[in-house]
Amino acid sequence: MAQLTMIQAITQALDIALERDENTLIFGEDVGLNGGVFRATEGLQAKHGEDRVFNTPLAESGIGGLAIGLALEKYRPIPEIQFFGFVFEVMDSIVAQMARTRYRLGGTRHMPITIRSPFGGGVHTPELHSDNLEGLMAHSPGLRVVIPSNPYDAKGLLLASIENNDPVVYLEHMKLYRSFREEVPEGYYTVPLDKANVSLEGNDITIVTYGYMVREALKASEKLKAEGISVEVIDLRTVQPLDINTIVKSVEKTGRLVVVQEAQRQAGVGAAVMAEIAERAILNLKAPIGRVAAPDTIFPFGLAEHDWLPNEEDIIAKVKEIVAFD
Amino acid sequence: MAKVKSFNPLDFAKQVESVDAIFPTVQILDETGKIVNEDLVPDLKDEELVELFSRMLWSRALNDRSTTLARQGRLGFFAPTAGQEASQLASHFAFDKGDILFPGYRDIPQLVQHGLPLHKAFLWSRGHVEGNIYPEDLNAMPPQIIIGAQIVQAAGAGLGLKKRGKKQVAFTYTGDGGSSQGDFYEGINYAGAFKAPVVFYIQNNGYAISTPRSLQTAAKTLGQKAVAAGIPGVIVDGMDPLAMYAVSKAARDWAIAGNGPVLIETLTSRFGPHSLSGDDPKRYRDQASFDEWDNKDPLIRFRIYLTEKGLWDEAKETALIEKVDQEIKDAVKLADQAPKQKVSDFLKNMFEVPTNTIEEQIATFEAKEGK
Ligand SMILES: Cc1ncc(C[n+]2csc(CCOP(=O)(O)OP(=O)(O)O)c2C)c(N)n1
């Protein structure tokens, strides 16, 4: 097994996918010769040829439409949206077309498309590169939204997404790309979609989170442990659909819940978790549900990201507040 | 009659070829600094020629200094402009302060010449809101990051100017890549349909990050995209400041006279990487392509032209560069003095009247910031 960064794990998954199934195709802006702006597709065009890995003109709506048309021809497209803030250009293709194709056609067609895209704050990008728009996707029926938090999951979830016959929006947090390495098995394996991971077991309180915030939650839990608070951390991995059972089971055990997301408070996934728990396990709760999220402004100007993004300290403060509730 | 008969609507190859013939490239000053098209030489006074060259030199110096600053981590996002001075500054020279500029992320030089204080350009680059707070009399939008978005907006501004009866135009820039976006087509089409006074530039520098121009479209030129919108399209040697100015001036006059928009494709080159956020042009460009364009440098040909006219010399150049360096240093200093941004201010800027949820968050952040 090799120690890989998350981006290396992603490249490896794509390489394996191209190798295993000749119907898989990678396309998007600059994914060919250049290997993408983050080099996620580095070397894949050289290895698999320009028919399988190719650049498109600079038009996201075109990329989405191309994916749909190719999927109808029984290809398995893996398009890249260069940065997820540019998803607005391709909203119609994703939300109004590919997400509903199976439904519209009475279940007679597959849309085995995996849209990969970088997103996420803390890396000082220009406007609309970092925005946390997973909530927009999660609110659209017919899509799976997958967000890995580490190299092992990134590879296994990506392969599972590509294997899946419905559209998956697979979001890669930029801050996770190269920030650490982890053992990643060579060869093919999958991590199941729609299944959360209990990243840390604990008894006093459950933190439900995903993406980069899993790392902040784990750091926070370590410190909280030193103060005698035992935290269970659940990494959603797939934020739509939610793995409700895993969350409910944990809340039944701990009786306390804090949801953590990098996205603005008003924007989704955390709110969906809270609503589900309010409906299914409210009588197990010993305290109100806590929420850690970014404030409801537009994603901030680069120099202010540090003050805007939720972090370890915010999580610690919220957990303590919930644990202290009587 | 015979001519009409010989036109065969099914001769597709001929049709495609014939389009090419209607879009020659306009050039006035060639690579050696010689006038090659006397008829089109613009009517610019000596001082104006010197002013234009000074702006182009200023832009090159700004590019070089910004590159260094970016490498030192003292800027945020920076998209190099070297090579595009004629395309950017000589086109801008044809407009006046009342015209509304819709720039892309690479069009900072025009924005500063249009009136944006330089330190604000640096603050924009670093990711500070002060960089986007514009003086009242600056008719421009902050640089657009979303490729193509500025094109439809310029169409709207043009229509607004027309409705108000103002004798001004909107003008906007994108790249060869940008001309592939849906917004690009929608923008030129709208402006054409409404006869809005807009001048649209496609600065064709050969690459959209790593993707070559040839991959954007099968159309032989980008200027010909004007045809489907029913508007004039012109292709210009974008390394030739006199041609850039002459064509831009004519386009602005045409638009102001009420004829509607013009699309201009400038054939240019960026000498550097796409941006300083990790792009390495050697991955997708060979040395020959750099060499070819180096010889077309707009500064070289303009310098020769002005020197031969007795309008420019080394002493003037040295003095100008020193002045620019000082201007840049002062601007960096000013930018460094910008106060730290507050999340509570961001929250206050979200709505005219804060919503109840936002009010709650303002209180939370003010408490945090007060600590
Ligand atoms: C809608 C959108 N898609 C993708 C990008 C990412 N991106 C930034 S610059 C660029 C290439 C632009 O090329 P071009 O339009 O030719 O302009 P140039 O940079 O060469 O001046 C891309 C793909 C973006 N900013 N906006």
XYZ file of C-alpha atoms in Angstrom, chain A:
326
model
C 0.000 0.000 0.000
C 1.160 3.462 -0.780
C 0.845 6.692 1.153
C -1.225 8.936 -1.097
C -2.622 12.424 -0.974
C -6.306 12.765 -1.747
C -5.610 14.052 -5.215
C -3.317 11.118 -5.958
C -6.014 8.761 -4.765
C -8.493 10.448 -7.077
C -6.143 10.213 -10.062
C -5.606 6.554 -9.287
C -9.342 5.919 -9.131
C -9.854 7.622 -12.480
C -7.025 5.642 -14.011
C -8.536 2.388 -12.767
C -11.995 3.375 -13.984
C -10.659 4.123 -17.454
C -8.837 0.833 -17.475
C -11.767 -1.284 -16.293
C -14.447 0.053 -18.574
C -13.898 1.377 -22.051
C -17.152 3.314 -21.834
C -15.764 5.688 -19.254
C -14.788 9.082 -20.627
C -13.180 12.050 -18.909
C -13.711 15.517 -20.314
C -13.821 19.143 -19.257
C -11.779 22.315 -19.388
C -8.022 21.641 -19.406
C -8.307 18.020 -18.220
C -6.287 16.693 -21.168
C -2.654 17.540 -21.735
C -2.585 19.793 -18.691
C -4.126 17.234 -16.372
C -6.616 19.742 -14.999
C -5.819 22.852 -12.992
C -5.187 20.699 -9.907
C -3.568 17.879 -11.919
C -6.271 15.417 -10.901
C -6.241 13.967 -14.422
C -2.469 14.165 -14.784
C -1.094 11.589 -17.225
C -4.483 10.086 -18.036
C -4.692 11.457 -21.562
C -1.180 10.242 -22.331
C -2.073 6.799 -21.036
C -5.626 6.343 -22.299
C -5.646 8.507 -25.398
C -7.410 11.599 -26.590
C -10.587 9.708 -27.385
C -11.091 8.863 -23.734
C -9.679 11.938 -21.987
C -10.237 15.234 -23.737
C -10.569 18.978 -23.415
C -13.825 20.724 -24.216
C -14.456 24.287 -25.334
C -14.899 26.664 -22.412
C -18.610 26.174 -21.818
C -19.987 24.350 -18.788
C -23.474 23.988 -20.166
C -21.880 22.219 -23.120
C -20.013 19.894 -20.767
C -23.265 18.935 -19.034
C -25.159 18.431 -22.274
C -22.308 16.382 -23.694
C -22.419 14.131 -20.644
C -26.148 13.545 -21.032
C -25.891 12.763 -24.735
C -22.982 10.414 -24.192
C -24.793 8.663 -21.354
C -27.739 8.065 -23.692
C -25.219 6.396 -26.000
C -24.302 4.121 -23.084
C -21.064 5.841 -22.235
C -20.128 6.447 -18.619
C -19.063 10.090 -18.587
C -16.877 11.528 -15.827
C -16.983 15.235 -16.635
C -15.084 17.791 -14.616
C -16.403 21.216 -13.692
C -13.202 23.155 -13.127
C -14.468 24.824 -9.948
C -17.870 24.157 -8.467
C -18.854 27.827 -8.385
C -19.159 27.512 -12.155
C -21.962 25.001 -11.719
C -24.505 27.741 -12.281
C -23.625 27.691 -15.981
C -24.577 24.027 -16.090
C -27.479 23.947 -13.625
C -30.075 23.102 -16.226
C -28.133 20.105 -17.508
C -27.529 18.739 -14.030
C -30.673 19.540 -12.108
C -33.359 19.793 -14.751
C -32.060 17.211 -17.195
C -29.755 14.444 -15.990
C -31.264 14.269 -12.503
C -34.726 13.551 -13.894
C -34.007 11.505 -16.968
C -34.610 8.110 -15.383
C -37.847 9.392 -13.858
C -39.078 11.085 -17.016
C -38.440 8.056 -19.160
C -40.236 5.685 -16.830
C -37.085 4.066 -15.542
C -35.935 2.991 -18.988
C -32.691 4.944 -19.130
C -29.564 5.202 -17.008
C -27.605 8.389 -16.430
C -24.308 6.944 -15.180
C -22.573 10.301 -14.937
C -20.085 11.284 -12.248
C -19.521 15.023 -12.188
C -16.286 15.779 -10.379
C -15.526 19.227 -9.105
C -13.268 20.992 -6.605
C -14.892 23.243 -4.007
C -14.358 24.411 -0.465
C -12.825 27.313 1.398
C -9.569 28.189 3.033
C -7.343 28.161 -0.033
C -7.730 31.791 -1.074
C -9.251 31.541 -4.530
C -10.925 34.281 -6.570
C -14.687 34.640 -6.344
C -17.003 31.667 -6.887
C -14.240 29.083 -6.874
C -14.689 27.965 -3.288
C -18.390 28.326 -2.605
C -20.075 25.493 -0.730
C -22.937 24.782 -3.087
C -23.589 21.181 -2.083
C -26.907 22.231 -0.554
C -28.178 23.320 -3.971
C -27.390 19.897 -5.331
C -28.691 18.070 -2.291
C -32.050 19.766 -2.712
C -32.429 18.428 -6.223
C -34.184 15.057 -6.425
C -32.435 12.505 -8.575
C -28.868 13.329 -7.635
C -26.428 11.738 -5.262
C -23.986 14.152 -3.699
C -20.763 12.586 -2.489
C -18.071 14.430 -0.516
C -15.019 12.487 0.623
C -12.955 13.588 3.610
C -9.793 11.511 3.117
C -7.726 9.725 0.447
C -9.004 6.203 1.169
C -12.640 7.210 0.918
C -11.947 9.497 -2.031
C -10.759 6.609 -4.141
C -13.370 4.094 -3.043
C -16.264 6.551 -3.236
C -15.201 7.779 -6.657
C -15.061 4.243 -8.039
C -18.432 3.498 -6.480
C -19.854 6.687 -8.004
C -18.563 5.832 -11.458
C -19.992 2.330 -11.154
C -23.377 3.733 -10.180
C -26.010 4.069 -12.892
C -27.442 7.362 -11.630
C -25.868 10.807 -11.687
C -23.452 11.584 -8.881
C -22.087 14.989 -8.010
C -18.717 14.196 -6.495
C -17.216 17.181 -4.692
C -13.557 17.437 -3.763
C -12.586 19.880 -1.033
C -9.551 21.802 -2.252
C -8.013 22.039 1.179
C -7.949 18.259 1.418
C -6.198 17.710 -1.927
C -2.631 17.840 -0.695
C -2.818 18.519 3.013
C -2.015 14.991 4.193
C -1.290 11.438 3.070
C -2.877 8.159 4.018
C -2.512 4.467 3.202
C -4.507 3.718 0.077
C -4.707 0.191 -1.304
C -3.683 -0.280 -4.886
C -6.179 -1.637 -7.354
C -9.920 -1.609 -7.376
C -12.088 -1.257 -4.301
C -15.205 0.690 -3.520
C -16.550 2.475 -0.504
C -20.330 2.166 -0.533
C -22.419 5.187 -1.442
C -25.187 6.379 0.885
C -23.319 5.058 3.925
C -21.920 7.312 6.611
C -18.733 6.451 8.400
C -18.277 6.551 12.141
C -14.867 8.229 12.108
C -14.568 8.271 15.869
C -16.577 6.410 18.472
C -17.741 8.189 21.575
C -20.515 8.318 24.140
C -21.346 11.865 25.214
C -22.245 13.658 22.019
C -22.518 13.029 18.271
C -20.998 15.356 15.686
C -22.379 14.913 12.187
C -20.285 16.502 9.470
C -18.623 15.949 6.089
C -15.766 17.054 3.857
C -13.024 19.192 5.319
C -14.987 19.778 8.537
C -14.450 16.117 9.444
C -10.817 17.007 10.089
C -11.716 20.017 12.217
C -14.218 17.875 14.139
C -11.609 15.187 14.778
C -9.099 17.754 16.026
C -11.782 19.265 18.260
C -12.726 15.828 19.592
C -9.164 15.141 20.571
C -9.062 18.294 22.695
C -12.519 17.617 24.121
C -11.414 14.154 25.114
C -8.680 15.687 27.216
C -11.422 17.604 28.999
C -13.378 14.420 29.605
C -15.940 14.748 26.804
C -16.264 11.675 24.608
C -17.328 12.624 21.091
C -18.628 10.392 18.317
C -17.862 11.812 14.868
C -19.958 10.785 11.897
C -18.640 11.540 8.434
C -21.630 11.565 6.107
C -19.555 10.813 2.965
C -22.779 10.937 0.914
C -24.677 14.097 1.859
C -27.646 13.220 -0.321
C -29.238 10.825 0.403
C -28.485 10.913 4.131
C -27.622 7.730 5.999
C -30.294 8.381 8.600
C -29.935 5.044 10.375
C -26.327 5.592 11.309
C -27.101 9.071 12.614
C -30.164 8.004 14.585
C -28.321 5.079 16.115
C -25.565 7.355 17.294
C -27.939 9.961 18.694
C -29.833 7.231 20.527
C -26.561 6.338 22.183
C -25.200 9.789 22.988
C -28.402 11.817 23.367
C -26.717 14.915 22.012
C -26.087 16.198 18.501
C -24.053 18.940 16.883
C -24.053 19.313 13.098
C -21.072 20.963 11.484
C -20.847 22.272 7.961
C -18.596 24.708 6.150
C -21.543 26.024 4.141
C -23.582 29.007 5.253
C -26.096 28.290 7.992
C -29.040 28.852 5.652
C -27.747 26.382 3.095
C -28.637 22.966 3.795
C -27.202 19.650 4.506
C -26.895 20.352 8.246
C -30.473 21.580 8.346
C -31.639 18.366 6.719
C -29.848 16.308 9.389
C -31.438 18.383 12.145
C -34.884 17.991 10.652
C -34.509 14.222 10.381
C -33.375 13.921 13.993
C -36.145 16.224 15.192
C -38.610 13.914 13.483
C -37.093 10.553 14.334
C -35.214 10.828 17.585
C -36.300 13.960 19.394
C -37.213 12.010 22.518
C -33.679 10.676 22.709
C -32.242 14.158 22.933
C -31.041 15.495 26.261
C -30.286 18.935 24.826
C -31.155 21.102 21.833
C -29.315 20.268 18.616
C -26.304 22.482 18.053
C -25.194 23.795 14.718
C -21.828 25.089 13.567
C -21.900 26.726 10.152
C -20.632 29.741 8.258
C -22.611 32.973 8.529
C -25.218 33.872 5.932
C -23.137 36.098 3.727
C -21.767 35.498 0.279
C -18.588 33.415 0.504
C -15.991 35.874 1.855
C -13.192 37.843 0.239
C -9.933 35.886 0.348
C -8.278 37.783 3.166
C -11.272 37.236 5.441
C -11.705 33.495 4.997
C -10.013 32.708 8.257
C -12.520 34.756 10.242
C -15.488 33.466 8.301
C -14.965 29.732 8.001
C -16.063 27.588 10.916
C -13.208 25.851 12.691
C -12.088 23.621 15.520
C -12.669 26.303 18.162
C -16.223 26.946 17.027
C -16.882 23.226 17.258
C -15.373 22.957 20.726
C -17.438 25.894 21.968
C -20.666 24.505 20.554
C -20.060 20.991 21.889
C -19.356 22.352 25.357
C -22.503 24.447 25.240
C -24.638 21.438 24.294
C -22.985 19.131 26.808
C -23.509 21.711 29.554
C -27.226 22.009 28.842
C -29.441 20.704 31.558
